[in-house]
PDB file of C-alpha atoms in Angstrom:
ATOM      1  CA  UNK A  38     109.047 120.165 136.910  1.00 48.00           C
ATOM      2  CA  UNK A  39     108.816 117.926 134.105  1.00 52.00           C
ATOM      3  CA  UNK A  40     111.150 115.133 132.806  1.00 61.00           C
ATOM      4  CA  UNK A  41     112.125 114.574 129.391  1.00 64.00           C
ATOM      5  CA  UNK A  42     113.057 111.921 127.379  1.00 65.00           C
ATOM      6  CA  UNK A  43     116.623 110.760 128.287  1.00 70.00           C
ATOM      7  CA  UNK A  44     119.063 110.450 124.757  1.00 73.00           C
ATOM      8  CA  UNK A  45     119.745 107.191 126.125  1.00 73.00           C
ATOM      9  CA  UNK A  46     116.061 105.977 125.934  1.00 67.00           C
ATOM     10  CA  UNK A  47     115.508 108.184 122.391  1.00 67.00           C
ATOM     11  CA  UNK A  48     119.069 106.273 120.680  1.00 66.00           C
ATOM     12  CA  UNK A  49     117.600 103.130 122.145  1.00 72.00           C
ATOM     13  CA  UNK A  50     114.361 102.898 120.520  1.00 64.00           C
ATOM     14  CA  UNK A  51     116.333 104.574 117.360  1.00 63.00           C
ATOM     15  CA  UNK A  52     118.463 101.570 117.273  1.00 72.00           C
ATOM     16  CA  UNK A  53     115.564  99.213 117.977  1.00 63.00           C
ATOM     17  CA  UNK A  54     113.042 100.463 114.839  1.00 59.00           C
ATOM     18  CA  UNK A  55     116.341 100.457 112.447  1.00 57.00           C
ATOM     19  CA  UNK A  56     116.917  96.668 113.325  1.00 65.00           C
ATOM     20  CA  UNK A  57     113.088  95.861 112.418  1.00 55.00           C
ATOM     21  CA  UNK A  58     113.143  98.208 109.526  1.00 51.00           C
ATOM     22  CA  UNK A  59     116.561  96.269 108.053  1.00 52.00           C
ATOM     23  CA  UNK A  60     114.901  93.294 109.442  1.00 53.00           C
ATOM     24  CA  UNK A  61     112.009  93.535 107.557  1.00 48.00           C
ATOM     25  CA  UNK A  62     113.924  94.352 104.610  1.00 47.00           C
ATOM     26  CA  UNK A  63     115.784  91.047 104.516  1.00 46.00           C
ATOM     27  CA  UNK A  64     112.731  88.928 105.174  1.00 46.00           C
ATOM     28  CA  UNK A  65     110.978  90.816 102.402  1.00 43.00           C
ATOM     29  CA  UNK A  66     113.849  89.961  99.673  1.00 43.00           C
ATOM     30  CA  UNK A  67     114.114  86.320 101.149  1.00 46.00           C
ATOM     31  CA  UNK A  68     110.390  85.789 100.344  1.00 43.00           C
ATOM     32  CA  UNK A  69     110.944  87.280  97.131  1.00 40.00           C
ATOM     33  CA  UNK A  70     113.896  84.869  96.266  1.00 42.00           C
ATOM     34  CA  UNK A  71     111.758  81.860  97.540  1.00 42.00           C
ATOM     35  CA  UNK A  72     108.575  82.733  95.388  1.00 36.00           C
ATOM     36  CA  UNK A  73     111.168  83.904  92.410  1.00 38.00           C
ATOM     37  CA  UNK A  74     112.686  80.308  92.569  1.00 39.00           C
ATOM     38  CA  UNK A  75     109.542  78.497  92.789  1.00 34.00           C
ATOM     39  CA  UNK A  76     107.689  80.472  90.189  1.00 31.00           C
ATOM     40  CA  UNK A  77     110.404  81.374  87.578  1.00 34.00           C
ATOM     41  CA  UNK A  78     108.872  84.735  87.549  1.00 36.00           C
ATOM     42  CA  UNK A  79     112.274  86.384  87.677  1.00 36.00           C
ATOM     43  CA  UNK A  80     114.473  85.617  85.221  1.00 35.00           C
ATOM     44  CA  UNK A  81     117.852  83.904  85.255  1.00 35.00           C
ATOM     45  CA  UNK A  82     120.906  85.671  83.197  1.00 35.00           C
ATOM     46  CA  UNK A  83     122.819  82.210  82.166  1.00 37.00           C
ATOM     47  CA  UNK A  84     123.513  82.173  78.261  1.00 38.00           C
ATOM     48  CA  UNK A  85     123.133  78.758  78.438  1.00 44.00           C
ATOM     49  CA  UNK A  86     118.864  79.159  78.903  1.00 42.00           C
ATOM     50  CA  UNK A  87     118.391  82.649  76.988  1.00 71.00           C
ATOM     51  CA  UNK A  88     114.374  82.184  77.188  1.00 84.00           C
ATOM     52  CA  UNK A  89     112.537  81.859  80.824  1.00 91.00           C
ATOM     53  CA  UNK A  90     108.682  80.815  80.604  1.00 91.00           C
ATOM     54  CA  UNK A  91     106.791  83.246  83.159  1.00 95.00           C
ATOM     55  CA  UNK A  92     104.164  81.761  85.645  1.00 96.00           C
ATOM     56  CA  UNK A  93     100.738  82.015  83.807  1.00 97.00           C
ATOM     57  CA  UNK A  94      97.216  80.344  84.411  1.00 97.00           C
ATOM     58  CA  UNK A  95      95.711  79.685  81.438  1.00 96.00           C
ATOM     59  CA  UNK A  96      91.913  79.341  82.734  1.00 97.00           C
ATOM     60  CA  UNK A  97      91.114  83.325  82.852  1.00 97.00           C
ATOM     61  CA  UNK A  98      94.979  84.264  80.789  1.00 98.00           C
ATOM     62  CA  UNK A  99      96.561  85.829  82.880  1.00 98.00           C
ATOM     63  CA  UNK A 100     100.358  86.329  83.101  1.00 98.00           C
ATOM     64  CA  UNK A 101     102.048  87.312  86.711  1.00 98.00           C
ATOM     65  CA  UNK A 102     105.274  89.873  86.061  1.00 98.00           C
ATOM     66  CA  UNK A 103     107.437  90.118  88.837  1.00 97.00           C
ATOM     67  CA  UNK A 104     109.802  93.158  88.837  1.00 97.00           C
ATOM     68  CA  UNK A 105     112.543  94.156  91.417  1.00 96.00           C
ATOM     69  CA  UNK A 106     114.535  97.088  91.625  1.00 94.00           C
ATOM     70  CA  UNK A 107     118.083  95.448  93.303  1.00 89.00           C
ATOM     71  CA  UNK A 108     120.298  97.693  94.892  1.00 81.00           C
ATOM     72  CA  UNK A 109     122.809  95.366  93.277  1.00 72.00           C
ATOM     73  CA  UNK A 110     123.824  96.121  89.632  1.00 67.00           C
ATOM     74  CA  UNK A 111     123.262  98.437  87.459  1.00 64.00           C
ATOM     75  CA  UNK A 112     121.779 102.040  89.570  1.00 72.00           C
ATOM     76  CA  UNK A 113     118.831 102.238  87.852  1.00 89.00           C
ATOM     77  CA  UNK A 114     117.138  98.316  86.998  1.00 93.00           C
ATOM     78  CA  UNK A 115     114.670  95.752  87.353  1.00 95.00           C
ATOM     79  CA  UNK A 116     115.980  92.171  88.292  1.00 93.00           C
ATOM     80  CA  UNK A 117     119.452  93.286  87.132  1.00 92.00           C
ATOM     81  CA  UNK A 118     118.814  94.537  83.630  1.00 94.00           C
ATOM     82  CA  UNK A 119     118.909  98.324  82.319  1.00 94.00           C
ATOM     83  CA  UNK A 120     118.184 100.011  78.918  1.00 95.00           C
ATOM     84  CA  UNK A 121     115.691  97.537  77.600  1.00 94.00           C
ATOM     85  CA  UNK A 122     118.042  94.540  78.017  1.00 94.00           C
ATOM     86  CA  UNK A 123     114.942  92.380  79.165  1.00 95.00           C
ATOM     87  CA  UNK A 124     111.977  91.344  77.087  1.00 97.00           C
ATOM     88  CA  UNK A 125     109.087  90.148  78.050  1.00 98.00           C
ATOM     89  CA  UNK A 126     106.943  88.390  75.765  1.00 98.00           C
ATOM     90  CA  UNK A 127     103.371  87.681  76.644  1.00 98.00           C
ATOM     91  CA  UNK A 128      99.853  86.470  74.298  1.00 98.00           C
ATOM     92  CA  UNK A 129      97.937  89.246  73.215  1.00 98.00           C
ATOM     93  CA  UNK A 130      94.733  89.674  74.530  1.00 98.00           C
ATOM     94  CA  UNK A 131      95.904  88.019  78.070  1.00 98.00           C
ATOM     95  CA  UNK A 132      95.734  90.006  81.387  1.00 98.00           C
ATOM     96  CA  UNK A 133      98.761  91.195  83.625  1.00 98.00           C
ATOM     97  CA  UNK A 134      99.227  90.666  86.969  1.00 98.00           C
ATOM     98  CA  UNK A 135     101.932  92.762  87.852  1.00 98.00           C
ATOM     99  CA  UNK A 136     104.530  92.956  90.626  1.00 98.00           C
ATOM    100  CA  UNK A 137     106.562  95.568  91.897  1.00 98.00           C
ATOM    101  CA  UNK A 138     108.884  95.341  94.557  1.00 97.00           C
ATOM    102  CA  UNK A 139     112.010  97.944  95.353  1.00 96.00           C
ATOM    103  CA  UNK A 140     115.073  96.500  97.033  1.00 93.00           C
ATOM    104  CA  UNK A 141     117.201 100.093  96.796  1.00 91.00           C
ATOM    105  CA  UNK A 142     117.468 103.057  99.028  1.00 90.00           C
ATOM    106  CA  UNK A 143     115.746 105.242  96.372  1.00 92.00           C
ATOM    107  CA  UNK A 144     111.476 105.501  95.887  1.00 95.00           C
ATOM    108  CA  UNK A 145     110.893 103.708  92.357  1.00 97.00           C
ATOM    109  CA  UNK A 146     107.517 102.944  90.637  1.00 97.00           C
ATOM    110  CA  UNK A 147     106.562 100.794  87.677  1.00 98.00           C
ATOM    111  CA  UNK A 148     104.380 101.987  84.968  1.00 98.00           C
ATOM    112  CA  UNK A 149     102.926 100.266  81.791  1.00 98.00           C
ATOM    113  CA  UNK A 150     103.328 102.445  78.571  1.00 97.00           C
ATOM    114  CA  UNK A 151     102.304 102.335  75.545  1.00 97.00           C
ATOM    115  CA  UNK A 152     105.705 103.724  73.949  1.00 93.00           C
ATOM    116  CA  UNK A 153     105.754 106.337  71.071  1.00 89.00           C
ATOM    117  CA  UNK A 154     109.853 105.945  71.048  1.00 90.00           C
ATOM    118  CA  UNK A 155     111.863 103.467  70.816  1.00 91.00           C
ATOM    119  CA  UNK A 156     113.970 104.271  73.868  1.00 93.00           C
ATOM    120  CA  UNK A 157     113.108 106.713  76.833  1.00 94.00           C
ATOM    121  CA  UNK A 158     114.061 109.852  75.893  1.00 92.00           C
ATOM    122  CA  UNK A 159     112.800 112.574  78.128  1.00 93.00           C
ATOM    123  CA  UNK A 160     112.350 112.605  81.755  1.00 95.00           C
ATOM    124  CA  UNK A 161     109.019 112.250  81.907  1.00 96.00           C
ATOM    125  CA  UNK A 162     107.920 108.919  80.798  1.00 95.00           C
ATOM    126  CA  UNK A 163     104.273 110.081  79.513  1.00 95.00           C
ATOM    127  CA  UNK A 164     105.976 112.616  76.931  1.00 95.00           C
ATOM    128  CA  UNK A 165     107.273 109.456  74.958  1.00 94.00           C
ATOM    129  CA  UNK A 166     103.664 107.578  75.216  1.00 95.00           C
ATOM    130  CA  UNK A 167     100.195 106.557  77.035  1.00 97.00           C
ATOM    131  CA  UNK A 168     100.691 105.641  80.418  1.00 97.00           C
ATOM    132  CA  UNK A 169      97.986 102.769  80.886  1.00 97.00           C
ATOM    133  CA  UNK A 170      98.887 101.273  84.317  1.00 98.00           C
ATOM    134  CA  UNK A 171     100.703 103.011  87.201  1.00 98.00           C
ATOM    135  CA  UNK A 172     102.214 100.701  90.125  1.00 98.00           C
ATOM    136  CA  UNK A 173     103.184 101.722  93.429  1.00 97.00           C
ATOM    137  CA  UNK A 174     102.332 105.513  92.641  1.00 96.00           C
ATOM    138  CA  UNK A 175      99.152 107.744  91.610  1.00 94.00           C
ATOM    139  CA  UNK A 176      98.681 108.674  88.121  1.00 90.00           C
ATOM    140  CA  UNK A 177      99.368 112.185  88.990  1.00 93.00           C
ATOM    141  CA  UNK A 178     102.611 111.913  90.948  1.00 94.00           C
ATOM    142  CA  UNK A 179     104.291 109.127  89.164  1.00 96.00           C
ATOM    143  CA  UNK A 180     107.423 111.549  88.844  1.00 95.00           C
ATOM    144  CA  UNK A 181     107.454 112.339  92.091  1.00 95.00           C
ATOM    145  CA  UNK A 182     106.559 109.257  94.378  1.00 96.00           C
ATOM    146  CA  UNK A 183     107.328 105.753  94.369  1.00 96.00           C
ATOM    147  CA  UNK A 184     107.337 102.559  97.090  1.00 97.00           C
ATOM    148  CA  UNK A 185     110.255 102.718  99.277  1.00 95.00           C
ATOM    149  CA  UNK A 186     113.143  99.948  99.954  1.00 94.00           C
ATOM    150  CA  UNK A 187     111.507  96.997 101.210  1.00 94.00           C
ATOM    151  CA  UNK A 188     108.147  97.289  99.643  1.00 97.00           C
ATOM    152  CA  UNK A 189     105.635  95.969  97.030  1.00 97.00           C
ATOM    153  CA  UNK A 190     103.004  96.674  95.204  1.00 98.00           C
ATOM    154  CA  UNK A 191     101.025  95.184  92.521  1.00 98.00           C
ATOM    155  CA  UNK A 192      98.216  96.040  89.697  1.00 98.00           C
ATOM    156  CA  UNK A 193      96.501  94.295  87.061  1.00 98.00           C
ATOM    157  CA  UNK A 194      96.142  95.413  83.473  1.00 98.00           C
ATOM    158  CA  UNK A 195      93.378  93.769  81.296  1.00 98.00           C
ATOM    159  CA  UNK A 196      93.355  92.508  77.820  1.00 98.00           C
ATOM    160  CA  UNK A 197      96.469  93.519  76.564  1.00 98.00           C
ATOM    161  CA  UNK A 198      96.514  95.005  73.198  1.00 98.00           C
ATOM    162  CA  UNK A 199      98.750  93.355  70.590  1.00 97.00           C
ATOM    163  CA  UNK A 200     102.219  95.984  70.450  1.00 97.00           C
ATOM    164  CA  UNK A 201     105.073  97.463  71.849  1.00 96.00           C
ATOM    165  CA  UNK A 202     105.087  98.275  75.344  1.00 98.00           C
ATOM    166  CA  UNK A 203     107.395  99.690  77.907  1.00 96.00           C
ATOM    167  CA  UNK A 204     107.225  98.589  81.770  1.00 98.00           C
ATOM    168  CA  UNK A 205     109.597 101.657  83.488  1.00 97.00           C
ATOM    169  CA  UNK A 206     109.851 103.839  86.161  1.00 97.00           C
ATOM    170  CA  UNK A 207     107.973 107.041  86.270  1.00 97.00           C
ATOM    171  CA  UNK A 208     109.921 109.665  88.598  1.00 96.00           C
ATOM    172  CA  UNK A 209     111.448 111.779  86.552  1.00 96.00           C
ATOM    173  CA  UNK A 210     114.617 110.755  84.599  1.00 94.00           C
ATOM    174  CA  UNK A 211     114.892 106.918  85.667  1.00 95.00           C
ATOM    175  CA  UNK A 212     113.672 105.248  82.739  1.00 95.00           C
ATOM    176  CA  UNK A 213     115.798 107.662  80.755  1.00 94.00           C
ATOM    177  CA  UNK A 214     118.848 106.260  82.930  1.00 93.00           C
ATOM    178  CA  UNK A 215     118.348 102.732  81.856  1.00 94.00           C
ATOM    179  CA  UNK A 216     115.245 101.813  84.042  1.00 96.00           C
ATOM    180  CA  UNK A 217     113.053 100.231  81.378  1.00 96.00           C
ATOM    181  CA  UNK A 218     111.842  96.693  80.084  1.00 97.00           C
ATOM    182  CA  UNK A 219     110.288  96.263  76.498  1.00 97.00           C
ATOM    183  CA  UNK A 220     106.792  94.021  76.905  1.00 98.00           C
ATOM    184  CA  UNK A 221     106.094  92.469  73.506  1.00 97.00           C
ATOM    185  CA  UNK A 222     101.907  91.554  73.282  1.00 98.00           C
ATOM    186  CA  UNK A 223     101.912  88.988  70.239  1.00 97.00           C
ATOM    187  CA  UNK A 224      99.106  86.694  68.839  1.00 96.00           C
ATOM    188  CA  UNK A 225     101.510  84.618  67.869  1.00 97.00           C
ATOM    189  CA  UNK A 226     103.064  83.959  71.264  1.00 96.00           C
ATOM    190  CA  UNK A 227     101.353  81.200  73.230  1.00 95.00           C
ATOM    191  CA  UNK A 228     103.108  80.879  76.390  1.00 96.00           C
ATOM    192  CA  UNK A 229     104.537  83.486  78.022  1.00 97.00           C
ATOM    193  CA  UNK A 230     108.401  83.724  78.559  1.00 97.00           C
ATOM    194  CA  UNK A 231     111.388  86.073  78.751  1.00 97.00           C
ATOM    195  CA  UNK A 232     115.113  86.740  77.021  1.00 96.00           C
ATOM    196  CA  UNK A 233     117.402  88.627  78.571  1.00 92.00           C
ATOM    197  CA  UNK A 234     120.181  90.306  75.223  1.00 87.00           C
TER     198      UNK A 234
END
């Protein structure tokens, strides 16, 4: 006769893996709030310093964008901020090293985009411009998939073009909801930096 598993043995080690997964979780968004505070790379909402230099190295130009999705705040944001309310500014030509990490219970992505709107305006991001860098996702199931609470990813774009850009979430209908941060690439900007309207 065979023995199975016991309920008591199966909640156990259900109850075990939830305290490393929520574990895990916590140390992830502590490290993020360390690096965040040491590198500036997320930005501050104070009215009192309305424009947030971005870590950069200057040797091969290249700016590092961190984003978080908080499960804090508005539903749908990156490090607090929906509809656009963030800009990021950034010299054209430069390269971006971009990361992504999700802090809610939801899958998100990030995706660059070279906008055609002014504002998201269908659920599928690529209907409203040129997707040129997806993040945490495939370029064929960006509507679909994303990185789950508790993780990161991170890509690199090259030589950004002087324009208008978008940096928003791909599954369908989040960047419509608010999930969306204009990326300015300027010639005349010199150092990289943000503003938060």
């Amino acid at each position: 006769m065979k023995k199975g598993v016991s309920p008591t043995f199966t909640a156990i080690v259900a109850i075990v893996v939830a305290i490393v997964v929520v574990g895990a979780s916590v140390y992830t968004y502590q490290q993020f709030l360390a690096y965040s505070a040491k590198t500036s790379a997320v930005v501050s909402t104070t009215s009192t310093t309305p424009r947030h230099t971005l870590k950069y190295d200057p040797t091969n130009k290249t700016v590092f964008i961190t984003l978080v999705t908080l499960s804090s705040g508005p539903t749908f944001n990156f490090n607090g901020t929906d509809f656009g309310s963030m800009v990021i500014y950034v010299p054209a030509g430069w390269n971006l090293y971009i990361t992504f990490i999700n802090q809610e219970s939801l899958p998100h992505n990030l995706n660059l985009i070279a906008n055609d709107t002014a504002t998201p305006n269908s659920p599928n991001i690529a209907s409203d411009g040129k997707i040129l860098l997806t993040i945490g996702a495939s370029s064929s199931d960006y509507e679909t998939t994303g990185i789950m609470s508790g993780q990161s990813a991170s890509g690199l774009y090259t030589d950004i073009q002087p324009g208008i850009y978008w940096l928003a979430c791909g599954i369908a209908g989040h960047a419509e909801s608010g999930m969306w941060v204009v990326l300015v690439a300027s010639s005349n900007v010199t150092t990289p930096y943000v503003v938060i309207s």
